[in-house]
Amino acid sequence: MKIVLQADKIGKNFGGLRALDNIDLKIHEGEIVALIGPNGAGKTTLFNCITGMHEPTDGKVNVFPPGQSKTCVNGFKPNKITELGLARTFQNIRLFNKMTVLENVMVGCHCRNSNTFLEAIVRGPRFKREEKQTLENSQYLLETFGLIDFAHHLAENLPYANQRRLEIARALATDPFLLLLDEPAAGMNPNETNALDQLILKIRNEKKISILLIEHDMKLVMRISDRIFVMNQGKNIADGSPQEIRNNETVIHAYLGTE
Ligand SMILES: Nc1ncnc2c1ncn2[C@@H]1O[C@H](COP(=O)(O)OP(=O)(O)O)[C@@H](O)[C@H]1O
Ligand SMILES: [Mg+2]
């Protein structure tokens, strides 16, 4: 199967703290991989190293955008990595609060537009065509996410679960081949979480996007993951199917047993 992400021997130091140590992670096309582990294990730091928020101290992050050759993204800025086709959400929601729901998604789409600054100012034909396309794509995403009725509400006025969904919609608007979700079900009730796992499966099945998700809700993780990658204290301690991870003594000891 085609590989879309290959992180080799990633290390990350914060002063004297070794937050990541020798992490090898591969993700295949269309795969849903859950990244689990106790708080402080280094999960978000690994996301940050993959998406350009941090540069790894050691190792290489390689991505394989469709139709392009292998690209090492170490040292690339986050916006450049988004353009290559990696999109993410954040553990602490980061929406444009004072913009509408629709505008939040349109901002995501804009990273795919080819207008120059001049064309935007003179509002030439290409600008108008792309704006129309952006609007249609954004409305389609809002419909998929059950958010179309709130299109003109300010993002900050949405209930919490819908803010989380909107963040995923905005990430998808950038047309990624790999979507990284940092605790997407955090703060959701069981009904909202069930709806979320249907949505994640739908995204993968319809768009063939690969998904890497950090999640503490083990029911969600066991239901939707093809593979689970377990971290503890900056290290990878197990990597396998949900069934293998459920029965792995080291994992039970480090993590599952404490739940
Ligand atoms: N920007 C930072 N500066 C210093 N230490 C950090 C920074 N980000 C994370 N850490 C530390 O790295 C470790 C891993 O954190 P994090 O990746 O957020 O864990 P997780 O997401 O698994 O809960 C923690 O000890 C955390 O305090
Ligand atoms: Mg985290």
PDB file of C-alpha atoms and ligand atoms in Angstrom:
ATOM      1  CA  MET A   1       0.000   0.000   0.000  1.00  0.00           C
ATOM      2  CA  LYS A   2       1.153   3.523  -0.763  1.00  0.00           C
ATOM      3  CA  ILE A   3       2.789   5.416   2.089  1.00  0.00           C
ATOM      4  CA  VAL A   4       1.682   9.031   2.623  1.00  0.00           C
ATOM      5  CA  LEU A   5       3.768   9.912   5.673  1.00  0.00           C
ATOM      6  CA  GLN A   6       7.016   8.476   6.930  1.00  0.00           C
ATOM      7  CA  ALA A   7       8.569   9.932  10.081  1.00  0.00           C
ATOM      8  CA  ASP A   8      12.022   8.475  10.713  1.00  0.00           C
ATOM      9  CA  LYS A   9      13.689   8.495  14.116  1.00  0.00           C
ATOM     10  CA  ILE A  10      12.055  11.715  15.273  1.00  0.00           C
ATOM     11  CA  GLY A  11      13.466  13.302  18.418  1.00  0.00           C
ATOM     12  CA  LYS A  12      12.446  16.574  20.031  1.00  0.00           C
ATOM     13  CA  ASN A  13      14.134  18.259  22.977  1.00  0.00           C
ATOM     14  CA  PHE A  14      12.713  21.155  24.990  1.00  0.00           C
ATOM     15  CA  GLY A  15      15.752  22.244  26.985  1.00  0.00           C
ATOM     16  CA  GLY A  16      16.602  19.215  29.085  1.00  0.00           C
ATOM     17  CA  LEU A  17      13.304  17.455  28.384  1.00  0.00           C
ATOM     18  CA  ARG A  18      13.301  14.740  25.720  1.00  0.00           C
ATOM     19  CA  ALA A  19       9.655  15.055  24.588  1.00  0.00           C
ATOM     20  CA  LEU A  20      10.104  12.691  21.623  1.00  0.00           C
ATOM     21  CA  ASP A  21      12.682   9.946  21.344  1.00  0.00           C
ATOM     22  CA  ASN A  22      13.364   7.885  18.238  1.00  0.00           C
ATOM     23  CA  ILE A  23       9.813   7.837  16.859  1.00  0.00           C
ATOM     24  CA  ASP A  24       9.247   5.915  13.611  1.00  0.00           C
ATOM     25  CA  LEU A  25       5.755   6.331  12.174  1.00  0.00           C
ATOM     26  CA  LYS A  26       4.391   5.351   8.775  1.00  0.00           C
ATOM     27  CA  ILE A  27       0.889   6.089   7.510  1.00  0.00           C
ATOM     28  CA  HIS A  28      -0.604   4.455   4.434  1.00  0.00           C
ATOM     29  CA  GLU A  29      -3.129   5.836   1.979  1.00  0.00           C
ATOM     30  CA  GLY A  30      -6.686   5.713   3.354  1.00  0.00           C
ATOM     31  CA  GLU A  31      -5.564   4.466   6.760  1.00  0.00           C
ATOM     32  CA  ILE A  32      -7.033   5.672  10.069  1.00  0.00           C
ATOM     33  CA  VAL A  33      -4.311   5.572  12.706  1.00  0.00           C
ATOM     34  CA  ALA A  34      -4.973   6.481  16.335  1.00  0.00           C
ATOM     35  CA  LEU A  35      -2.184   7.937  18.432  1.00  0.00           C
ATOM     36  CA  ILE A  36      -2.798   7.168  22.083  1.00  0.00           C
ATOM     37  CA  GLY A  37      -0.883   7.492  25.340  1.00  0.00           C
ATOM     38  CA  PRO A  38      -1.065   9.200  28.720  1.00  0.00           C
ATOM     39  CA  ASN A  39      -0.955  12.994  29.093  1.00  0.00           C
ATOM     40  CA  GLY A  40       2.523  14.306  28.441  1.00  0.00           C
ATOM     41  CA  ALA A  41       3.460  11.297  26.271  1.00  0.00           C
ATOM     42  CA  GLY A  42       4.442  13.590  23.383  1.00  0.00           C
ATOM     43  CA  LYS A  43       1.441  13.112  21.090  1.00  0.00           C
ATOM     44  CA  THR A  44       0.782  16.788  20.383  1.00  0.00           C
ATOM     45  CA  THR A  45       4.527  17.418  20.057  1.00  0.00           C
ATOM     46  CA  LEU A  46       4.659  14.753  17.340  1.00  0.00           C
ATOM     47  CA  PHE A  47       1.773  16.524  15.520  1.00  0.00           C
ATOM     48  CA  ASN A  48       3.667  19.790  15.884  1.00  0.00           C
ATOM     49  CA  CYS A  49       6.802  18.246  14.381  1.00  0.00           C
ATOM     50  CA  ILE A  50       4.827  16.819  11.436  1.00  0.00           C
ATOM     51  CA  THR A  51       2.925  20.048  10.708  1.00  0.00           C
ATOM     52  CA  GLY A  52       5.802  22.507  11.000  1.00  0.00           C
ATOM     53  CA  MET A  53       4.896  24.135  14.337  1.00  0.00           C
ATOM     54  CA  HIS A  54       8.151  22.676  15.723  1.00  0.00           C
ATOM     55  CA  GLU A  55      11.245  21.513  13.920  1.00  0.00           C
ATOM     56  CA  PRO A  56      12.364  18.069  15.135  1.00  0.00           C
ATOM     57  CA  THR A  57      15.698  17.995  16.962  1.00  0.00           C
ATOM     58  CA  ASP A  58      16.520  14.687  15.229  1.00  0.00           C
ATOM     59  CA  GLY A  59      15.119  12.634  12.397  1.00  0.00           C
ATOM     60  CA  LYS A  60      13.190  13.358   9.234  1.00  0.00           C
ATOM     61  CA  VAL A  61       9.530  13.875   8.422  1.00  0.00           C
ATOM     62  CA  ASN A  62       8.856  12.759   4.832  1.00  0.00           C
ATOM     63  CA  VAL A  63       5.553  13.202   3.052  1.00  0.00           C
ATOM     64  CA  PHE A  64       4.359  11.799  -0.277  1.00  0.00           C
ATOM     65  CA  PRO A  65       1.809  14.224  -1.770  1.00  0.00           C
ATOM     66  CA  PRO A  66      -0.259  12.642  -4.585  1.00  0.00           C
ATOM     67  CA  GLY A  67       1.504  13.053  -7.905  1.00  0.00           C
ATOM     68  CA  GLN A  68       4.632  14.479  -6.305  1.00  0.00           C
ATOM     69  CA  SER A  69       7.853  12.902  -5.177  1.00  0.00           C
ATOM     70  CA  LYS A  70       8.864  12.270  -1.588  1.00  0.00           C
ATOM     71  CA  THR A  71       9.368  15.563   0.229  1.00  0.00           C
ATOM     72  CA  CYS A  72      11.241  16.064   3.496  1.00  0.00           C
ATOM     73  CA  VAL A  73       9.346  18.808   5.344  1.00  0.00           C
ATOM     74  CA  ASN A  74      11.829  19.490   8.155  1.00  0.00           C
ATOM     75  CA  GLY A  75      12.110  23.258   8.495  1.00  0.00           C
ATOM     76  CA  PHE A  76       9.037  23.991   6.338  1.00  0.00           C
ATOM     77  CA  LYS A  77       6.602  26.603   7.660  1.00  0.00           C
ATOM     78  CA  PRO A  78       3.097  25.354   8.661  1.00  0.00           C
ATOM     79  CA  ASN A  79       1.398  27.112   5.723  1.00  0.00           C
ATOM     80  CA  LYS A  80       3.766  25.450   3.256  1.00  0.00           C
ATOM     81  CA  ILE A  81       2.961  22.050   4.790  1.00  0.00           C
ATOM     82  CA  THR A  82      -0.773  22.803   4.497  1.00  0.00           C
ATOM     83  CA  GLU A  83      -0.235  23.615   0.810  1.00  0.00           C
ATOM     84  CA  LEU A  84       1.454  20.241   0.358  1.00  0.00           C
ATOM     85  CA  GLY A  85      -1.749  18.593   1.624  1.00  0.00           C
ATOM     86  CA  LEU A  86      -1.487  18.067   5.392  1.00  0.00           C
ATOM     87  CA  ALA A  87      -4.222  19.662   7.510  1.00  0.00           C
ATOM     88  CA  ARG A  88      -4.790  19.593  11.238  1.00  0.00           C
ATOM     89  CA  THR A  89      -7.032  20.578  14.108  1.00  0.00           C
ATOM     90  CA  PHE A  90      -5.879  21.618  17.570  1.00  0.00           C
ATOM     91  CA  GLN A  91      -6.333  20.197  21.055  1.00  0.00           C
ATOM     92  CA  ASN A  92      -7.524  23.677  22.095  1.00  0.00           C
ATOM     93  CA  ILE A  93      -9.897  24.768  19.346  1.00  0.00           C
ATOM     94  CA  ARG A  94      -8.437  27.510  17.178  1.00  0.00           C
ATOM     95  CA  LEU A  95     -11.184  29.052  15.063  1.00  0.00           C
ATOM     96  CA  PHE A  96     -11.491  32.607  13.802  1.00  0.00           C
ATOM     97  CA  ASN A  97     -14.022  33.457  16.494  1.00  0.00           C
ATOM     98  CA  LYS A  98     -15.171  36.784  15.097  1.00  0.00           C
ATOM     99  CA  MET A  99     -15.738  35.376  11.615  1.00  0.00           C
ATOM    100  CA  THR A 100     -18.822  33.471  10.540  1.00  0.00           C
ATOM    101  CA  VAL A 101     -18.961  29.713  10.237  1.00  0.00           C
ATOM    102  CA  LEU A 102     -18.978  30.030   6.427  1.00  0.00           C
ATOM    103  CA  GLU A 103     -16.026  32.435   6.417  1.00  0.00           C
ATOM    104  CA  ASN A 104     -13.978  30.063   8.573  1.00  0.00           C
ATOM    105  CA  VAL A 105     -14.364  27.341   5.951  1.00  0.00           C
ATOM    106  CA  MET A 106     -13.767  29.730   3.050  1.00  0.00           C
ATOM    107  CA  VAL A 107     -10.429  30.722   4.590  1.00  0.00           C
ATOM    108  CA  GLY A 108      -9.448  27.049   4.425  1.00  0.00           C
ATOM    109  CA  CYS A 109     -10.397  26.835   0.724  1.00  0.00           C
ATOM    110  CA  HIS A 110      -8.360  29.919  -0.115  1.00  0.00           C
ATOM    111  CA  CYS A 111      -5.093  28.081   0.310  1.00  0.00           C
ATOM    112  CA  ARG A 112      -5.967  26.263  -2.960  1.00  0.00           C
ATOM    113  CA  ASN A 113      -6.746  29.407  -4.973  1.00  0.00           C
ATOM    114  CA  SER A 114      -4.252  30.643  -7.524  1.00  0.00           C
ATOM    115  CA  ASN A 115      -5.256  34.323  -7.602  1.00  0.00           C
ATOM    116  CA  THR A 116      -2.523  36.887  -7.400  1.00  0.00           C
ATOM    117  CA  PHE A 117      -2.899  39.885  -5.146  1.00  0.00           C
ATOM    118  CA  LEU A 118      -3.545  42.058  -8.213  1.00  0.00           C
ATOM    119  CA  GLU A 119      -6.338  39.821  -9.516  1.00  0.00           C
ATOM    120  CA  ALA A 120      -7.989  39.949  -6.097  1.00  0.00           C
ATOM    121  CA  ILE A 121      -7.868  43.744  -6.090  1.00  0.00           C
ATOM    122  CA  VAL A 122      -9.251  44.211  -9.589  1.00  0.00           C
ATOM    123  CA  ARG A 123     -11.687  41.296  -9.079  1.00  0.00           C
ATOM    124  CA  GLY A 124     -11.000  39.913 -12.539  1.00  0.00           C
ATOM    125  CA  PRO A 125     -12.837  36.951 -14.139  1.00  0.00           C
ATOM    126  CA  ARG A 126     -10.550  34.331 -12.644  1.00  0.00           C
ATOM    127  CA  PHE A 127     -10.999  35.837  -9.205  1.00  0.00           C
ATOM    128  CA  LYS A 128     -14.793  35.742  -9.570  1.00  0.00           C
ATOM    129  CA  ARG A 129     -14.767  32.165 -10.865  1.00  0.00           C
ATOM    130  CA  GLU A 130     -12.611  30.977  -7.984  1.00  0.00           C
ATOM    131  CA  GLU A 131     -14.683  32.843  -5.406  1.00  0.00           C
ATOM    132  CA  LYS A 132     -17.827  31.146  -6.705  1.00  0.00           C
ATOM    133  CA  GLN A 133     -16.120  27.751  -6.529  1.00  0.00           C
ATOM    134  CA  THR A 134     -14.873  28.506  -2.997  1.00  0.00           C
ATOM    135  CA  LEU A 135     -18.374  29.425  -1.865  1.00  0.00           C
ATOM    136  CA  GLU A 136     -19.873  26.255  -3.358  1.00  0.00           C
ATOM    137  CA  ASN A 137     -17.181  24.007  -1.855  1.00  0.00           C
ATOM    138  CA  SER A 138     -17.599  25.651   1.544  1.00  0.00           C
ATOM    139  CA  GLN A 139     -21.375  25.285   1.497  1.00  0.00           C
ATOM    140  CA  TYR A 140     -21.035  21.631   0.526  1.00  0.00           C
ATOM    141  CA  LEU A 141     -18.686  21.007   3.463  1.00  0.00           C
ATOM    142  CA  LEU A 142     -21.050  22.767   5.870  1.00  0.00           C
ATOM    143  CA  GLU A 143     -23.898  20.588   4.636  1.00  0.00           C
ATOM    144  CA  THR A 144     -21.806  17.440   5.136  1.00  0.00           C
ATOM    145  CA  PHE A 145     -20.995  18.556   8.664  1.00  0.00           C
ATOM    146  CA  GLY A 146     -24.585  19.530   9.545  1.00  0.00           C
ATOM    147  CA  LEU A 147     -23.526  23.146   9.971  1.00  0.00           C
ATOM    148  CA  ILE A 148     -25.227  24.815   7.026  1.00  0.00           C
ATOM    149  CA  ASP A 149     -28.008  26.307   9.185  1.00  0.00           C
ATOM    150  CA  PHE A 150     -25.334  28.153  11.182  1.00  0.00           C
ATOM    151  CA  ALA A 151     -23.417  29.426   8.134  1.00  0.00           C
ATOM    152  CA  HIS A 152     -23.892  33.071   9.059  1.00  0.00           C
ATOM    153  CA  HIS A 153     -23.429  32.727  12.820  1.00  0.00           C
ATOM    154  CA  LEU A 154     -20.188  33.817  14.430  1.00  0.00           C
ATOM    155  CA  ALA A 155     -17.956  30.814  15.116  1.00  0.00           C
ATOM    156  CA  GLU A 156     -17.688  31.756  18.797  1.00  0.00           C
ATOM    157  CA  ASN A 157     -21.454  31.418  19.218  1.00  0.00           C
ATOM    158  CA  LEU A 158     -21.577  27.762  18.151  1.00  0.00           C
ATOM    159  CA  PRO A 159     -22.015  25.102  20.832  1.00  0.00           C
ATOM    160  CA  TYR A 160     -18.748  23.408  21.709  1.00  0.00           C
ATOM    161  CA  ALA A 161     -19.227  20.170  19.736  1.00  0.00           C
ATOM    162  CA  ASN A 162     -20.090  22.146  16.619  1.00  0.00           C
ATOM    163  CA  GLN A 163     -16.969  24.266  17.023  1.00  0.00           C
ATOM    164  CA  ARG A 164     -14.945  21.045  16.971  1.00  0.00           C
ATOM    165  CA  ARG A 165     -16.781  19.932  13.836  1.00  0.00           C
ATOM    166  CA  LEU A 166     -16.237  23.290  12.200  1.00  0.00           C
ATOM    167  CA  GLU A 167     -12.515  23.021  12.842  1.00  0.00           C
ATOM    168  CA  ILE A 168     -12.492  19.689  10.997  1.00  0.00           C
ATOM    169  CA  ALA A 169     -14.519  21.200   8.128  1.00  0.00           C
ATOM    170  CA  ARG A 170     -12.043  24.068   7.837  1.00  0.00           C
ATOM    171  CA  ALA A 171      -9.124  21.627   7.785  1.00  0.00           C
ATOM    172  CA  LEU A 172     -10.842  19.601   5.034  1.00  0.00           C
ATOM    173  CA  ALA A 173     -11.418  22.776   3.032  1.00  0.00           C
ATOM    174  CA  THR A 174      -7.671  22.871   2.349  1.00  0.00           C
ATOM    175  CA  ASP A 175      -8.142  19.609   0.389  1.00  0.00           C
ATOM    176  CA  PRO A 176      -5.646  17.489   2.340  1.00  0.00           C
ATOM    177  CA  PHE A 177      -4.428  13.955   1.649  1.00  0.00           C
ATOM    178  CA  LEU A 178      -3.577  13.564   5.349  1.00  0.00           C
ATOM    179  CA  LEU A 179      -5.771  14.946   8.143  1.00  0.00           C
ATOM    180  CA  LEU A 180      -4.420  15.172  11.696  1.00  0.00           C
ATOM    181  CA  LEU A 181      -7.009  15.507  14.477  1.00  0.00           C
ATOM    182  CA  ASP A 182      -5.858  16.390  18.008  1.00  0.00           C
ATOM    183  CA  GLU A 183      -8.465  15.050  20.473  1.00  0.00           C
ATOM    184  CA  PRO A 184     -11.499  15.708  18.239  1.00  0.00           C
ATOM    185  CA  ALA A 185     -13.961  14.172  20.728  1.00  0.00           C
ATOM    186  CA  ALA A 186     -12.672  16.058  23.779  1.00  0.00           C
ATOM    187  CA  GLY A 187     -15.597  17.593  25.638  1.00  0.00           C
ATOM    188  CA  MET A 188     -18.257  15.820  23.558  1.00  0.00           C
ATOM    189  CA  ASN A 189     -21.087  13.779  25.045  1.00  0.00           C
ATOM    190  CA  PRO A 190     -21.554  10.116  23.967  1.00  0.00           C
ATOM    191  CA  ASN A 191     -24.110  10.994  21.250  1.00  0.00           C
ATOM    192  CA  GLU A 192     -21.868  13.664  19.803  1.00  0.00           C
ATOM    193  CA  THR A 193     -18.911  11.254  19.888  1.00  0.00           C
ATOM    194  CA  ASN A 194     -20.917   8.591  18.010  1.00  0.00           C
ATOM    195  CA  ALA A 195     -21.819  11.131  15.350  1.00  0.00           C
ATOM    196  CA  LEU A 196     -18.152  12.121  15.135  1.00  0.00           C
ATOM    197  CA  ASP A 197     -16.917   8.623  14.468  1.00  0.00           C
ATOM    198  CA  GLN A 198     -19.442   8.232  11.648  1.00  0.00           C
ATOM    199  CA  LEU A 199     -18.176  11.505  10.236  1.00  0.00           C
ATOM    200  CA  ILE A 200     -14.515  10.456  10.425  1.00  0.00           C
ATOM    201  CA  LEU A 201     -15.286   7.158   8.677  1.00  0.00           C
ATOM    202  CA  LYS A 202     -17.249   9.022   6.008  1.00  0.00           C
ATOM    203  CA  ILE A 203     -14.341  11.407   5.364  1.00  0.00           C
ATOM    204  CA  ARG A 204     -11.972   8.495   4.926  1.00  0.00           C
ATOM    205  CA  ASN A 205     -14.338   6.383   2.833  1.00  0.00           C
ATOM    206  CA  GLU A 206     -15.541   9.112   0.479  1.00  0.00           C
ATOM    207  CA  LYS A 207     -12.379  11.113   0.052  1.00  0.00           C
ATOM    208  CA  LYS A 208      -9.734   8.392   0.583  1.00  0.00           C
ATOM    209  CA  ILE A 209      -7.991  10.738   2.990  1.00  0.00           C
ATOM    210  CA  SER A 210      -5.596   9.246   5.526  1.00  0.00           C
ATOM    211  CA  ILE A 211      -6.305  10.217   9.114  1.00  0.00           C
ATOM    212  CA  LEU A 212      -4.031  10.389  12.142  1.00  0.00           C
ATOM    213  CA  LEU A 213      -5.925  11.115  15.319  1.00  0.00           C
ATOM    214  CA  ILE A 214      -4.986  11.665  18.926  1.00  0.00           C
ATOM    215  CA  GLU A 215      -7.849  10.505  21.099  1.00  0.00           C
ATOM    216  CA  HIS A 216      -8.502   9.446  24.684  1.00  0.00           C
ATOM    217  CA  ASP A 217     -11.961   8.027  24.062  1.00  0.00           C
ATOM    218  CA  MET A 218     -11.062   4.337  23.775  1.00  0.00           C
ATOM    219  CA  LYS A 219     -14.475   3.317  22.449  1.00  0.00           C
ATOM    220  CA  LEU A 220     -14.055   5.696  19.526  1.00  0.00           C
ATOM    221  CA  VAL A 221     -10.445   4.596  18.975  1.00  0.00           C
ATOM    222  CA  MET A 222     -11.325   0.888  18.995  1.00  0.00           C
ATOM    223  CA  ARG A 223     -14.304   1.394  16.673  1.00  0.00           C
ATOM    224  CA  ILE A 224     -12.698   3.370  13.885  1.00  0.00           C
ATOM    225  CA  SER A 225      -8.935   2.750  13.855  1.00  0.00           C
ATOM    226  CA  ASP A 226      -7.191   0.462  11.420  1.00  0.00           C
ATOM    227  CA  ARG A 227      -4.079   0.719  13.562  1.00  0.00           C
ATOM    228  CA  ILE A 228      -3.105   2.136  16.943  1.00  0.00           C
ATOM    229  CA  PHE A 229       0.258   3.698  17.715  1.00  0.00           C
ATOM    230  CA  VAL A 230       0.950   3.946  21.441  1.00  0.00           C
ATOM    231  CA  MET A 231       3.316   6.426  23.061  1.00  0.00           C
ATOM    232  CA  ASN A 232       4.594   6.806  26.590  1.00  0.00           C
ATOM    233  CA  GLN A 233       7.181   9.317  27.823  1.00  0.00           C
ATOM    234  CA  GLY A 234       8.216  10.311  24.324  1.00  0.00           C
ATOM    235  CA  LYS A 235       8.685   6.747  23.097  1.00  0.00           C
ATOM    236  CA  ASN A 236       6.652   4.441  20.899  1.00  0.00           C
ATOM    237  CA  ILE A 237       5.769   1.428  23.071  1.00  0.00           C
ATOM    238  CA  ALA A 238       3.419  -0.455  20.719  1.00  0.00           C
ATOM    239  CA  ASP A 239       1.963  -0.336  17.204  1.00  0.00           C
ATOM    240  CA  GLY A 240      -0.738  -2.721  15.995  1.00  0.00           C
ATOM    241  CA  SER A 241      -4.385  -3.454  15.290  1.00  0.00           C
ATOM    242  CA  PRO A 242      -7.017  -2.521  17.912  1.00  0.00           C
ATOM    243  CA  GLN A 243      -7.179  -6.208  18.873  1.00  0.00           C
ATOM    244  CA  GLU A 244      -3.391  -6.448  19.335  1.00  0.00           C
ATOM    245  CA  ILE A 245      -3.251  -3.237  21.366  1.00  0.00           C
ATOM    246  CA  ARG A 246      -6.140  -4.250  23.609  1.00  0.00           C
ATOM    247  CA  ASN A 247      -4.210  -7.386  24.598  1.00  0.00           C
ATOM    248  CA  ASN A 248      -0.746  -5.830  24.825  1.00  0.00           C
ATOM    249  CA  GLU A 249       0.593  -6.091  28.402  1.00  0.00           C
ATOM    250  CA  THR A 250       2.909  -3.085  28.104  1.00  0.00           C
ATOM    251  CA  VAL A 251       0.065  -0.913  26.888  1.00  0.00           C
ATOM    252  CA  ILE A 252      -2.325  -2.104  29.555  1.00  0.00           C
ATOM    253  CA  HIS A 253       0.293  -1.325  32.163  1.00  0.00           C
ATOM    254  CA  ALA A 254       1.231   2.109  30.777  1.00  0.00           C
ATOM    255  CA  TYR A 255      -2.181   3.326  29.776  1.00  0.00           C
ATOM    256  CA  LEU A 256      -5.295   1.254  29.396  1.00  0.00           C
ATOM    257  CA  GLY A 257      -5.052  -0.202  32.888  1.00  0.00           C
ATOM    258  CA  THR A 258      -5.167   3.242  34.404  1.00  0.00           C
ATOM    259  CA  GLU A 259      -8.461   4.192  32.748  1.00  0.00           C
TER     260      GLU A 259
HETATM  261  N1  LIG B   1       6.557  24.152  23.636  1.00  0.00           N
HETATM  262  C1  LIG B   1       6.971  23.397  24.670  1.00  0.00           C
HETATM  263  N2  LIG B   1       7.984  23.797  25.476  1.00  0.00           N
HETATM  264  C2  LIG B   1       8.407  23.025  26.500  1.00  0.00           C
HETATM  265  N3  LIG B   1       7.900  21.814  26.807  1.00  0.00           N
HETATM  266  C3  LIG B   1       6.899  21.368  26.040  1.00  0.00           C
HETATM  267  C4  LIG B   1       6.375  22.118  24.937  1.00  0.00           C
HETATM  268  N4  LIG B   1       5.380  21.403  24.357  1.00  0.00           N
HETATM  269  C5  LIG B   1       5.277  20.266  25.051  1.00  0.00           C
HETATM  270  N5  LIG B   1       6.181  20.228  26.065  1.00  0.00           N
HETATM  271  C6  LIG B   1       6.375  19.132  27.011  1.00  0.00           C
HETATM  272  O1  LIG B   1       6.576  17.955  26.238  1.00  0.00           O
HETATM  273  C7  LIG B   1       5.925  16.836  26.834  1.00  0.00           C
HETATM  274  C8  LIG B   1       4.935  16.243  25.865  1.00  0.00           C
HETATM  275  O2  LIG B   1       3.841  17.137  25.727  1.00  0.00           O
HETATM  276  P1  LIG B   1       2.658  16.906  24.701  1.00  0.00           P
HETATM  277  O3  LIG B   1       3.236  16.596  23.382  1.00  0.00           O
HETATM  278  O4  LIG B   1       1.767  18.084  24.783  1.00  0.00           O
HETATM  279  O5  LIG B   1       1.957  15.621  25.309  1.00  0.00           O
HETATM  280  P2  LIG B   1       0.545  14.947  24.978  1.00  0.00           P
HETATM  281  O6  LIG B   1      -0.056  15.646  23.798  1.00  0.00           O
HETATM  282  O7  LIG B   1       0.854  13.507  24.719  1.00  0.00           O
HETATM  283  O8  LIG B   1      -0.281  15.105  26.218  1.00  0.00           O
HETATM  284  C9  LIG B   1       5.291  17.351  28.128  1.00  0.00           C
HETATM  285  O9  LIG B   1       6.190  17.091  29.199  1.00  0.00           O
HETATM  286  C10 LIG B   1       5.163  18.829  27.864  1.00  0.00           C
HETATM  287  O10 LIG B   1       5.173  19.561  29.076  1.00  0.00           O
HETATM  288 MG    MG B   2      -1.793  16.738  23.575  1.00  0.00          MG
END
